[in-house]
mmCIF file of C-alpha atoms in Angstrom:
data_model
loop_
_atom_site.group_PDB
_atom_site.id
_atom_site.type_symbol
_atom_site.label_atom_id
_atom_site.label_comp_id
_atom_site.label_asym_id
_atom_site.label_seq_id
_atom_site.Cartn_x
_atom_site.Cartn_y
_atom_site.Cartn_z
ATOM 1 C CA MET B 958 0.000 0.000 0.000
ATOM 2 C CA LYS B 959 1.311 3.431 -0.935
ATOM 3 C CA ILE B 960 0.025 6.783 0.322
ATOM 4 C CA ASP B 961 1.179 10.068 -1.240
ATOM 5 C CA LEU B 962 1.108 13.203 0.900
ATOM 6 C CA THR B 963 1.813 16.690 -0.502
ATOM 7 C CA ASP B 964 2.733 19.703 1.635
ATOM 8 C CA THR B 965 2.275 17.610 4.750
ATOM 9 C CA THR B 966 3.506 17.438 8.352
ATOM 10 C CA ALA B 967 5.076 14.794 10.588
ATOM 11 C CA SER B 968 1.782 14.235 12.443
ATOM 12 C CA GLN B 969 -0.051 13.553 9.186
ATOM 13 C CA ILE B 970 2.666 11.102 8.164
ATOM 14 C CA ASN B 971 2.318 9.230 11.464
ATOM 15 C CA LYS B 972 -1.436 9.112 10.943
ATOM 16 C CA ALA B 973 -0.936 7.703 7.432
ATOM 17 C CA LEU B 974 1.350 4.983 8.822
ATOM 18 C CA ILE B 975 -1.318 3.917 11.323
ATOM 19 C CA GLU B 976 -4.033 3.908 8.656
ATOM 20 C CA GLY B 977 -1.806 1.914 6.318
ATOM 21 C CA ARG B 978 -1.124 -0.763 8.935
ATOM 22 C CA ARG B 979 -4.811 -1.067 9.705
ATOM 23 C CA ALA B 980 -5.670 -1.332 6.017
ATOM 24 C CA ILE B 981 -3.354 -4.304 5.511
ATOM 25 C CA GLY B 982 -4.495 -5.960 8.749
ATOM 26 C CA SER B 983 -1.317 -5.394 10.760
ATOM 27 C CA PRO B 984 -2.036 -2.782 13.434
ATOM 28 C CA ALA B 985 0.985 -3.709 15.605
ATOM 29 C CA VAL B 986 4.440 -2.275 15.001
ATOM 30 C CA GLY B 987 6.937 -5.111 14.543
ATOM 31 C CA MET B 988 9.973 -3.002 13.686
ATOM 32 C CA VAL B 989 13.259 -3.423 15.575
ATOM 33 C CA LEU B 990 14.983 -0.161 14.592
ATOM 34 C CA THR B 991 14.736 3.022 12.550
ATOM 35 C CA LEU B 992 17.006 3.335 9.502
ATOM 36 C CA VAL B 993 17.445 6.886 8.226
ATOM 37 C CA ILE B 994 18.883 7.171 4.711
ATOM 38 C CA VAL B 995 20.176 10.614 3.734
ATOM 39 C CA THR B 996 20.675 10.832 -0.010
ATOM 40 C CA ASP B 997 19.717 12.679 -3.170
ATOM 41 C CA GLU B 998 17.131 11.903 -5.824
ATOM 42 C CA GLU B 999 19.668 10.233 -8.109
ATOM 43 C CA ASN B 1000 20.797 7.632 -5.585
ATOM 44 C CA ALA B 1001 17.559 7.219 -3.630
ATOM 45 C CA TYR B 1002 16.273 4.253 -5.646
ATOM 46 C CA ASP B 1003 19.374 2.089 -5.211
ATOM 47 C CA ALA B 1004 19.699 2.942 -1.514
ATOM 48 C CA LEU B 1005 16.036 2.192 -0.838
ATOM 49 C CA ARG B 1006 16.207 -1.105 -2.702
ATOM 50 C CA ALA B 1007 19.216 -2.177 -0.637
ATOM 51 C CA ALA B 1008 17.469 -1.169 2.585
ATOM 52 C CA SER B 1009 14.308 -3.064 1.592
ATOM 53 C CA GLU B 1010 16.305 -6.244 0.992
ATOM 54 C CA ALA B 1011 18.145 -5.818 4.293
ATOM 55 C CA SER B 1012 14.818 -5.353 6.082
ATOM 56 C CA ARG B 1013 13.992 -9.032 5.476
ATOM 57 C CA GLU B 1014 16.612 -9.773 8.121
ATOM 58 C CA HIS B 1015 16.093 -6.578 10.162
ATOM 59 C CA PRO B 1016 12.481 -5.317 10.003
ATOM 60 C CA SER B 1017 12.779 -1.574 10.355
ATOM 61 C CA ARG B 1018 11.092 1.728 9.720
ATOM 62 C CA THR B 1019 13.039 3.289 6.878
ATOM 63 C CA LEU B 1020 13.051 7.061 6.511
ATOM 64 C CA VAL B 1021 14.558 8.332 3.264
ATOM 65 C CA VAL B 1022 15.533 12.000 3.521
ATOM 66 C CA ILE B 1023 15.900 13.710 0.129
ATOM 67 C CA ARG B 1024 16.881 17.358 0.124
ATOM 68 C CA ARG B 1025 15.513 18.889 -3.073
ATOM 69 C CA VAL B 1026 17.289 21.810 -4.715
ATOM 70 C CA SER B 1027 15.251 25.025 -4.909
ATOM 71 C CA ARG B 1028 16.164 26.870 -8.095
ATOM 72 C CA SER B 1029 14.468 30.221 -7.551
ATOM 73 C CA PRO B 1030 14.804 32.681 -4.610
ATOM 74 C CA ARG B 1031 11.066 32.386 -3.943
ATOM 75 C CA ASP B 1032 11.253 28.592 -3.643
ATOM 76 C CA ARG B 1033 14.211 28.827 -1.254
ATOM 77 C CA THR B 1034 12.157 30.896 1.197
ATOM 78 C CA THR B 1035 9.131 28.597 1.040
ATOM 79 C CA SER B 1036 9.154 25.420 3.136
ATOM 80 C CA ARG B 1037 7.383 22.308 1.958
ATOM 81 C CA LEU B 1038 7.429 18.643 2.904
ATOM 82 C CA ASP B 1039 6.171 15.918 0.581
ATOM 83 C CA ALA B 1040 5.995 12.318 1.738
ATOM 84 C CA GLU B 1041 5.421 8.895 0.269
ATOM 85 C CA VAL B 1042 4.305 6.287 2.800
ATOM 86 C CA ARG B 1043 4.741 2.621 1.919
ATOM 87 C CA VAL B 1044 3.519 -0.317 4.000
ATOM 88 C CA GLY B 1045 2.846 -3.963 3.276
ATOM 89 C CA ALA B 1046 4.057 -5.433 -0.013
ATOM 90 C CA GLU B 1047 5.300 -2.024 -1.182
ATOM 91 C CA ALA B 1048 7.902 -1.989 1.602
ATOM 92 C CA ALA B 1049 8.807 -5.690 1.943
ATOM 93 C CA THR B 1050 8.863 -6.415 5.712
ATOM 94 C CA ALA B 1051 9.445 -2.799 6.702
ATOM 95 C CA GLU B 1052 7.686 0.540 6.806
ATOM 96 C CA THR B 1053 9.065 3.120 4.409
ATOM 97 C CA VAL B 1054 8.600 6.866 4.346
ATOM 98 C CA VAL B 1055 10.234 8.865 1.559
ATOM 99 C CA LEU B 1056 10.592 12.480 2.673
ATOM 100 C CA ARG B 1057 11.257 15.215 0.107
ATOM 101 C CA LEU B 1058 12.274 18.504 1.672
ATOM 102 C CA TYR B 1059 11.998 21.867 -0.094
ATOM 103 C CA GLY B 1060 13.070 25.369 0.839
ATOM 104 C CA GLU B 1061 14.085 26.344 4.357
ATOM 105 C CA VAL B 1062 13.098 22.985 5.850
ATOM 106 C CA VAL B 1063 16.084 21.439 4.022
ATOM 107 C CA GLY B 1064 18.361 22.811 6.738
ATOM 108 C CA HIS B 1065 16.184 21.378 9.532
ATOM 109 C CA ALA B 1066 15.762 17.755 8.472
ATOM 110 C CA GLN B 1067 16.212 16.545 12.057
ATOM 111 C CA SER B 1068 13.001 18.331 13.116
ATOM 112 C CA VAL B 1069 11.099 16.354 10.482
ATOM 113 C CA VAL B 1070 12.732 13.008 11.259
ATOM 114 C CA LEU B 1071 12.562 13.166 15.073
ATOM 115 C CA PRO B 1072 8.742 12.714 15.403
ATOM 116 C CA LEU B 1073 8.879 9.739 13.008
ATOM 117 C CA LEU B 1074 11.453 7.692 14.947
ATOM 118 C CA LEU B 1075 10.224 4.504 16.579
ATOM 119 C CA PRO B 1076 10.041 4.957 20.364
ATOM 120 C CA ASP B 1077 12.597 3.009 22.445
ATOM 121 C CA ALA B 1078 14.268 1.590 19.321
ATOM 122 C CA PRO B 1079 17.826 2.079 18.023
ATOM 123 C CA VAL B 1080 18.431 4.590 15.239
ATOM 124 C CA VAL B 1081 20.892 4.056 12.380
ATOM 125 C CA VAL B 1082 21.765 6.791 9.878
ATOM 126 C CA TRP B 1083 23.259 5.875 6.510
ATOM 127 C CA TRP B 1084 24.767 8.303 3.995
ATOM 128 C CA PRO B 1085 25.242 6.452 0.647
ATOM 129 C CA ILE B 1086 26.933 9.598 -0.710
ATOM 130 C CA ASN B 1087 27.851 13.104 0.492
ATOM 131 C CA ALA B 1088 28.403 12.130 4.109
ATOM 132 C CA PRO B 1089 29.176 15.009 6.510
ATOM 133 C CA SER B 1090 32.770 15.579 7.545
ATOM 134 C CA ASP B 1091 31.860 14.758 11.155
ATOM 135 C CA PRO B 1092 28.900 12.323 11.194
ATOM 136 C CA ALA B 1093 28.552 12.291 14.990
ATOM 137 C CA ARG B 1094 28.109 16.083 15.108
ATOM 138 C CA ASP B 1095 25.699 16.191 12.193
ATOM 139 C CA PRO B 1096 22.125 17.070 13.303
ATOM 140 C CA LEU B 1097 20.795 13.781 11.919
ATOM 141 C CA GLY B 1098 23.847 11.774 12.964
ATOM 142 C CA SER B 1099 23.466 12.952 16.565
ATOM 143 C CA LEU B 1100 20.109 11.127 16.718
ATOM 144 C CA ALA B 1101 21.699 7.749 15.937
ATOM 145 C CA GLN B 1102 23.546 5.042 17.811
ATOM 146 C CA ARG B 1103 25.148 3.901 14.557
ATOM 147 C CA ARG B 1104 26.356 6.049 11.625
ATOM 148 C CA ILE B 1105 27.260 4.443 8.289
ATOM 149 C CA THR B 1106 29.281 6.177 5.567
ATOM 150 C CA ASP B 1107 30.985 4.964 2.388
ATOM 151 C CA ALA B 1108 34.442 6.329 1.574
ATOM 152 C CA TYR B 1109 34.376 4.558 -1.805
ATOM 153 C CA ALA B 1110 31.665 6.971 -3.011
ATOM 154 C CA THR B 1111 33.863 10.057 -2.456
ATOM 155 C CA GLU B 1112 36.201 11.798 -4.900
ATOM 156 C CA ARG B 1113 39.255 11.342 -2.638
ATOM 157 C CA PRO B 1114 38.641 7.998 -0.879
ATOM 158 C CA ILE B 1115 42.116 7.680 0.661
ATOM 159 C CA GLN B 1116 42.075 11.204 2.063
ATOM 160 C CA GLU B 1117 38.561 10.473 3.300
ATOM 161 C CA LEU B 1118 39.942 7.704 5.515
ATOM 162 C CA ALA B 1119 42.369 10.167 7.122
ATOM 163 C CA ALA B 1120 39.513 12.625 7.707
ATOM 164 C CA ARG B 1121 37.339 9.880 9.221
ATOM 165 C CA ALA B 1122 40.131 9.007 11.661
ATOM 166 C CA GLU B 1123 40.279 12.616 12.891
ATOM 167 C CA THR B 1124 36.531 12.876 13.506
ATOM 168 C CA TYR B 1125 35.842 9.292 14.609
ATOM 169 C CA ALA B 1126 33.266 8.817 17.360
ATOM 170 C CA PRO B 1127 31.966 5.530 18.845
ATOM 171 C CA GLY B 1128 29.241 4.252 16.551
ATOM 172 C CA ASP B 1129 30.872 5.387 13.296
ATOM 173 C CA THR B 1130 31.530 2.799 10.601
ATOM 174 C CA ASP B 1131 32.098 2.659 6.858
ATOM 175 C CA LEU B 1132 30.983 0.232 4.170
ATOM 176 C CA SER B 1133 34.572 0.084 2.918
ATOM 177 C CA TRP B 1134 35.363 -1.661 6.207
ATOM 178 C CA THR B 1135 32.341 -3.948 5.930
ATOM 179 C CA ARG B 1136 33.462 -5.114 2.491
ATOM 180 C CA ILE B 1137 36.628 -6.701 3.906
ATOM 181 C CA THR B 1138 34.952 -8.774 6.652
ATOM 182 C CA PRO B 1139 35.317 -12.072 4.695
ATOM 183 C CA TRP B 1140 38.978 -11.284 3.991
ATOM 184 C CA ARG B 1141 39.717 -10.595 7.651
ATOM 185 C CA SER B 1142 37.947 -13.777 8.715
ATOM 186 C CA MET B 1143 39.822 -15.902 6.177
ATOM 187 C CA LEU B 1144 43.242 -14.455 7.042
ATOM 188 C CA ALA B 1145 42.639 -14.880 10.758
ATOM 189 C CA ALA B 1146 41.600 -18.500 10.205
ATOM 190 C CA ALA B 1147 44.710 -19.136 8.103
ATOM 191 C CA LEU B 1148 47.007 -17.798 10.824
ATOM 192 C CA ASP B 1149 45.253 -19.996 13.393
ATOM 193 C CA GLN B 1150 46.377 -23.054 11.427
ATOM 194 C CA VAL B 1151 50.084 -22.208 11.548
ATOM 195 C CA ALA B 1152 52.180 -21.361 14.611
ATOM 196 C CA CYS B 1153 54.373 -18.652 13.126
ATOM 197 C CA ASP B 1154 55.637 -15.095 13.390
ATOM 198 C CA VAL B 1155 54.587 -12.703 10.629
ATOM 199 C CA THR B 1156 57.475 -10.551 9.430
ATOM 200 C CA GLY B 1157 55.724 -8.603 6.685
ATOM 201 C CA ALA B 1158 52.706 -8.454 4.393
ATOM 202 C CA GLU B 1159 51.610 -7.218 1.005
ATOM 203 C CA VAL B 1160 48.041 -6.197 0.107
ATOM 204 C CA GLU B 1161 47.151 -5.960 -3.576
ATOM 205 C CA GLY B 1162 44.062 -4.339 -5.068
ATOM 206 C CA GLU B 1163 42.729 -1.741 -7.442
ATOM 207 C CA GLU B 1164 43.907 1.828 -7.072
ATOM 208 C CA PHE B 1165 41.979 4.389 -4.996
ATOM 209 C CA ASN B 1166 40.041 1.643 -3.197
ATOM 210 C CA PRO B 1167 39.691 2.437 0.524
ATOM 211 C CA SER B 1168 38.916 -1.191 1.398
ATOM 212 C CA VAL B 1169 42.425 -2.158 0.308
ATOM 213 C CA GLU B 1170 43.921 0.535 2.523
ATOM 214 C CA LEU B 1171 41.769 -0.482 5.487
ATOM 215 C CA LEU B 1172 42.783 -4.130 5.170
ATOM 216 C CA ALA B 1173 46.446 -3.110 5.032
ATOM 217 C CA MET B 1174 46.028 -0.867 8.090
ATOM 218 C CA TRP B 1175 44.258 -3.661 9.980
ATOM 219 C CA LEU B 1176 47.081 -6.100 9.236
ATOM 220 C CA ALA B 1177 49.775 -3.586 10.187
ATOM 221 C CA ASP B 1178 47.960 -2.706 13.415
ATOM 222 C CA ARG B 1179 47.279 -6.301 14.469
ATOM 223 C CA LEU B 1180 50.506 -7.968 13.346
ATOM 224 C CA ASP B 1181 52.882 -5.134 14.217
ATOM 225 C CA ALA B 1182 54.711 -5.798 10.952
ATOM 226 C CA PRO B 1183 55.431 -3.667 7.865
ATOM 227 C CA VAL B 1184 52.709 -3.850 5.221
ATOM 228 C CA THR B 1185 53.133 -2.807 1.588
ATOM 229 C CA ARG B 1186 50.245 -1.689 -0.616
ATOM 230 C CA SER B 1187 50.531 -2.670 -4.302
ATOM 231 C CA HIS B 1188 48.188 -2.110 -7.238
ATOM 232 C CA SER B 1189 46.300 -4.343 -9.634
ATOM 233 C CA ASN B 1190 43.474 -3.982 -12.141
ATOM 234 C CA GLY B 1191 40.952 -5.338 -9.636
ATOM 235 C CA PRO B 1192 38.149 -5.980 -9.187
ATOM 236 C CA GLY B 1193 38.497 -4.680 -5.635
ATOM 237 C CA LEU B 1194 40.919 -6.614 -3.466
ATOM 238 C CA THR B 1195 42.853 -9.194 -5.454
ATOM 239 C CA ALA B 1196 45.494 -10.698 -3.155
ATOM 240 C CA VAL B 1197 47.119 -10.716 0.274
ATOM 241 C CA ARG B 1198 50.470 -12.282 1.003
ATOM 242 C CA LEU B 1199 51.815 -12.788 4.516
ATOM 243 C CA LEU B 1200 55.526 -13.406 5.029
ATOM 244 C CA THR B 1201 56.158 -15.701 8.000
ATOM 245 C CA ASP B 1202 59.090 -17.641 9.455
ATOM 246 C CA ARG B 1203 57.293 -20.831 8.344
ATOM 247 C CA GLY B 1204 56.847 -19.761 4.712
ATOM 248 C CA PRO B 1205 54.418 -17.503 2.841
ATOM 249 C CA ILE B 1206 50.642 -17.520 3.269
ATOM 250 C CA GLY B 1207 48.716 -16.249 0.239
ATOM 251 C CA LEU B 1208 45.076 -15.430 -0.434
ATOM 252 C CA ASP B 1209 44.563 -14.720 -4.134
ATOM 253 C CA ARG B 1210 41.273 -13.648 -5.738
ATOM 254 C CA SER B 1211 41.637 -12.538 -9.346
ATOM 255 C CA ASP B 1212 38.028 -12.810 -10.531
ATOM 256 C CA GLY B 1213 36.114 -11.199 -7.663
ATOM 257 C CA SER B 1214 34.374 -14.455 -6.792
ATOM 258 C CA LEU B 1215 36.606 -17.434 -5.966
ATOM 259 C CA ALA B 1216 39.896 -17.182 -4.074
ATOM 260 C CA THR B 1217 42.794 -19.570 -3.538
ATOM 261 C CA LEU B 1218 44.305 -19.986 -0.080
ATOM 262 C CA SER B 1219 47.954 -21.075 -0.130
ATOM 263 C CA ILE B 1220 49.819 -22.161 3.016
ATOM 264 C CA GLU B 1221 53.352 -23.502 2.937
ATOM 265 C CA GLY B 1222 53.325 -27.285 3.320
ATOM 266 C CA GLN B 1223 49.580 -27.624 2.675
ATOM 267 C CA PRO B 1224 47.610 -28.124 -0.563
ATOM 268 C CA ASP B 1225 45.988 -25.045 -2.080
ATOM 269 C CA ARG B 1226 42.322 -24.608 -1.236
ATOM 270 C CA ALA B 1227 39.554 -22.796 -3.102
ATOM 271 C CA VAL B 1228 37.461 -20.521 -0.874
ATOM 272 C CA ALA B 1229 34.402 -18.416 -1.662
ATOM 273 C CA LEU B 1230 35.121 -14.679 -1.498
ATOM 274 C CA LYS B 1231 32.397 -13.201 -3.658
ATOM 275 C CA ARG B 1232 32.028 -9.430 -3.811
ATOM 276 C CA ARG B 1233 28.847 -8.605 -1.943
ATOM 277 C CA GLU B 1234 25.954 -6.310 -2.819
ATOM 278 C CA THR B 1235 25.097 -3.217 -0.796
ATOM 279 C CA ALA B 1236 22.064 -4.923 0.770
ATOM 280 C CA GLU B 1237 24.319 -7.602 2.303
ATOM 281 C CA LEU B 1238 26.689 -4.945 3.636
ATOM 282 C CA ILE B 1239 23.859 -2.987 5.271
ATOM 283 C CA ALA B 1240 22.392 -6.161 6.754
ATOM 284 C CA GLU B 1241 25.770 -6.978 8.309
ATOM 285 C CA GLU B 1242 26.108 -3.518 9.836
ATOM 286 C CA LEU B 1243 22.606 -3.703 11.330
ATOM 287 C CA ARG B 1244 23.522 -6.897 13.199
ATOM 288 C CA ARG B 1245 25.632 -4.956 15.665
ATOM 289 C CA LEU B 1246 24.837 -1.544 17.075
ATOM 290 C CA ASP B 1247 27.710 -1.268 19.555
ATOM 291 C CA PRO B 1248 30.959 0.602 18.740
ATOM 292 C CA ASP B 1249 33.372 -1.285 16.482
ATOM 293 C CA ASP B 1250 36.669 -1.049 18.371
ATOM 294 C CA THR B 1251 38.553 -3.032 15.718
ATOM 295 C CA TYR B 1252 37.541 -0.568 13.023
ATOM 296 C CA GLU B 1253 38.558 2.340 15.226
ATOM 297 C CA SER B 1254 41.981 0.832 15.893
ATOM 298 C CA ALA B 1255 42.633 0.143 12.204
ATOM 299 C CA LEU B 1256 41.388 3.576 11.145
ATOM 300 C CA ARG B 1257 43.513 5.410 13.691
ATOM 301 C CA PHE B 1258 46.622 3.464 12.605
ATOM 302 C CA GLY B 1259 46.885 5.941 9.762
ATOM 303 C CA VAL B 1260 47.014 5.417 6.028
ATOM 304 C CA ASP B 1261 50.203 7.492 5.791
ATOM 305 C CA ARG B 1262 52.105 4.818 7.734
ATOM 306 C CA LEU B 1263 51.637 2.256 4.966
ATOM 307 C CA ALA B 1264 54.359 1.765 2.368
ATOM 308 C CA ASP B 1265 52.983 3.199 -0.898
ATOM 309 C CA SER B 1266 49.863 4.506 0.847
ATOM 310 C CA GLY B 1267 48.548 6.431 -2.147
ATOM 311 C CA VAL B 1268 47.754 9.701 -0.349
ATOM 312 C CA ALA B 1269 50.396 11.710 -2.195
ATOM 313 C CA ALA B 1270 49.394 10.262 -5.535
ATOM 314 C CA GLU B 1271 45.743 10.995 -4.838
ATOM 315 C CA ARG B 1272 46.573 14.622 -4.183
ATOM 316 C CA ALA B 1273 48.774 14.828 -7.270
ATOM 317 C CA SER B 1274 46.091 13.226 -9.389
ATOM 318 C CA GLY B 1275 43.513 15.693 -8.110
ATOM 319 C CA SER B 1276 45.651 18.760 -8.781
ATOM 320 C CA ALA B 1277 46.779 17.606 -12.212
ATOM 321 C CA ALA B 1278 43.594 16.107 -13.568
ATOM 322 C CA GLY B 1279 40.955 18.190 -11.812
ATOM 323 C CA PRO B 1280 37.660 17.037 -10.293
ATOM 324 C CA ALA B 1281 36.585 15.122 -13.401
ATOM 325 C CA LYS B 1282 39.642 12.874 -13.329
ATOM 326 C CA ALA B 1283 39.423 12.516 -9.582
ATOM 327 C CA ALA B 1284 35.940 11.100 -9.969
ATOM 328 C CA GLU B 1285 37.441 8.308 -12.065
ATOM 329 C CA GLY B 1286 39.837 7.443 -9.255
ATOM 330 C CA PRO B 1287 37.862 4.728 -7.417
ATOM 331 C CA ALA B 1288 37.567 2.707 -10.614
ATOM 332 C CA GLY B 1289 41.326 2.757 -11.074
ATOM 333 C CA GLU B 1290 40.965 3.974 -14.659
ATOM 334 C CA GLY B 1291 42.443 6.803 -16.698
ATOM 335 C CA GLY B 1292 45.920 7.854 -17.734
ATOM 336 C CA SER B 1293 46.530 9.958 -14.618
ATOM 337 C CA ALA B 1294 45.792 6.984 -12.390
ATOM 338 C CA LYS B 1295 48.317 4.845 -14.264
ATOM 339 C CA LYS B 1296 50.980 7.513 -13.950
ATOM 340 C CA ALA B 1297 50.244 7.863 -10.250
ATOM 341 C CA ALA B 1298 50.517 4.091 -9.828
ATOM 342 C CA SER B 1299 53.907 3.994 -11.522
ATOM 343 C CA GLY B 1300 55.083 6.855 -9.339
ATOM 344 C CA ARG B 1301 54.026 5.060 -6.205
ATOM 345 C CA GLN B 1302 55.672 1.834 -7.298
ATOM 346 C CA SER B 1303 59.005 3.629 -7.606
ATOM 347 C CA SER B 1304 58.563 5.176 -4.173
ATOM 348 C CA ALA B 1305 57.681 1.744 -2.749
ATOM 349 C CA LYS B 1306 60.936 0.329 -4.132
ATOM 350 C CA ALA B 1307 62.867 3.113 -2.470
ATOM 351 C CA SER B 1308 61.062 2.437 0.794
ATOM 352 C CA GLY B 1309 61.791 -1.292 0.498
ATOM 353 C CA SER B 1310 65.530 -0.699 0.108
ATOM 354 C CA ALA B 1311 65.595 1.569 3.133
ATOM 355 C CA THR B 1312 63.584 -0.764 5.388
ATOM 356 C CA LYS B 1313 64.865 -4.274 5.950
ATOM 357 C CA LYS B 1314 61.472 -5.646 6.957
ATOM 358 C CA ALA B 1315 59.571 -4.275 3.943
ATOM 359 C CA ALA B 1316 57.680 -6.797 1.827
ATOM 360 C CA PRO B 1317 59.395 -7.887 -1.418
ATOM 361 C CA ALA B 1318 58.329 -6.457 -4.734
ATOM 362 C CA LYS B 1319 57.023 -9.841 -5.867
ATOM 363 C CA LYS B 1320 53.231 -9.752 -6.154
ATOM 364 C CA ALA B 1321 50.928 -11.910 -4.052
ATOM 365 C CA THR B 1322 49.487 -13.504 -7.153
ATOM 366 C CA ASP B 1323 52.816 -15.295 -7.653
ATOM 367 C CA THR B 1324 52.338 -17.405 -4.536
#
C-alpha cells in the first residue's frame, strides 16, 4: 500500500502509517529499529532497494531523507514537505517513508525526522553519498547510535579515511570496512592453522580503493609488521600475502568471486570470497549496534604509515587532472591513475631498500 502526501507534516505522516497498517491488517508495530537514509534523488532508488532487501533480516522503519534543490529565490524561502508512505508489499517487511524537503526545511531535516522515529528503538543513519565531515556532530547523525558512511563513493577515498580518523566517534563505521569482513575472517583462520611469526605483508588491489587501505592498516595494526600496498586492475581486493618464518601464506582472488588460499606445506584450497551487494553490507552492519573497536583501531593506525599509501598520488592526481579525473579514481581507470601508480611503485621500491622488513616487490598472485 502506498500513500502520497503533498505539503504535509510529521503528524499527518504518522497518521498515514497507522491507517496503512490497519488497512493491511497489521495494526501492531513489529519493527526493531529506525534506519534513516540521507541521499539525493539520483541515488535514492538504489539505496532504498538495498534497505528493503536488508529489512527481510532486520524489520525496520526506513526514513529516506531527500533534500531537493530550490532553483528560484522564492522557492528557497518557502518550506514544503512531501511524503510517500509505503507499508505492506510495497515496503517488503518494513515501513518506508520517503521524505522530500523543499526550501528552508532542508536545513532542519532533524526536526522532520525526530517525530517519526520509533520509540525506544535504536536509530541508524546511513549516507550512501555526500556524508558530513563529522557524522557524529551532524544534526541527523546525533540522533543515531550507529552512523554508516561509504568512503568509496567520495572523490578522494584515501584522504577520506584520514579525515574519518580525525573525527571518529563511537558508533561510526564505513561500508569500505564492511566489504573486507570475509577477507579478515579468512586471514585470521589461516594464521590460526600455523604457529608462526609474521614478518611482513603485502596487500594488492585496485587503485583508490579504501577497502584495500583499510585491510592493510588492519594487518599492520594487528601484526605489528610492515605492510606494503601494491596495485592491480581489480576488481576490488585481489590478493594478500603474509611473510612468515614458516613460509608464505597467500590469499589470491583474481576474478572477484573465488579465491585460492595457499599455506606452505599444505595443498591449495579454493574458498568463496564473492564481492557482496550493498544490501548484504547494510544487513551486516545492522547486526551490531555497539561501537566497532577493531575498526577504530585500524582507522587510527593511519594510512600514511603504509608503504605506498597512495595519499600523495591521490593529491597529485587531483591537482593535475581536476575534479573530473578525480571522480574516475575509485575505478582505477584513466591515464593519470596509471601515472600515479607507476610513481608510487618507484617510491615503494625506495622504501623497500631503506627498510629491511619491507615486503618484497614480488606480487601476491605469484604465490
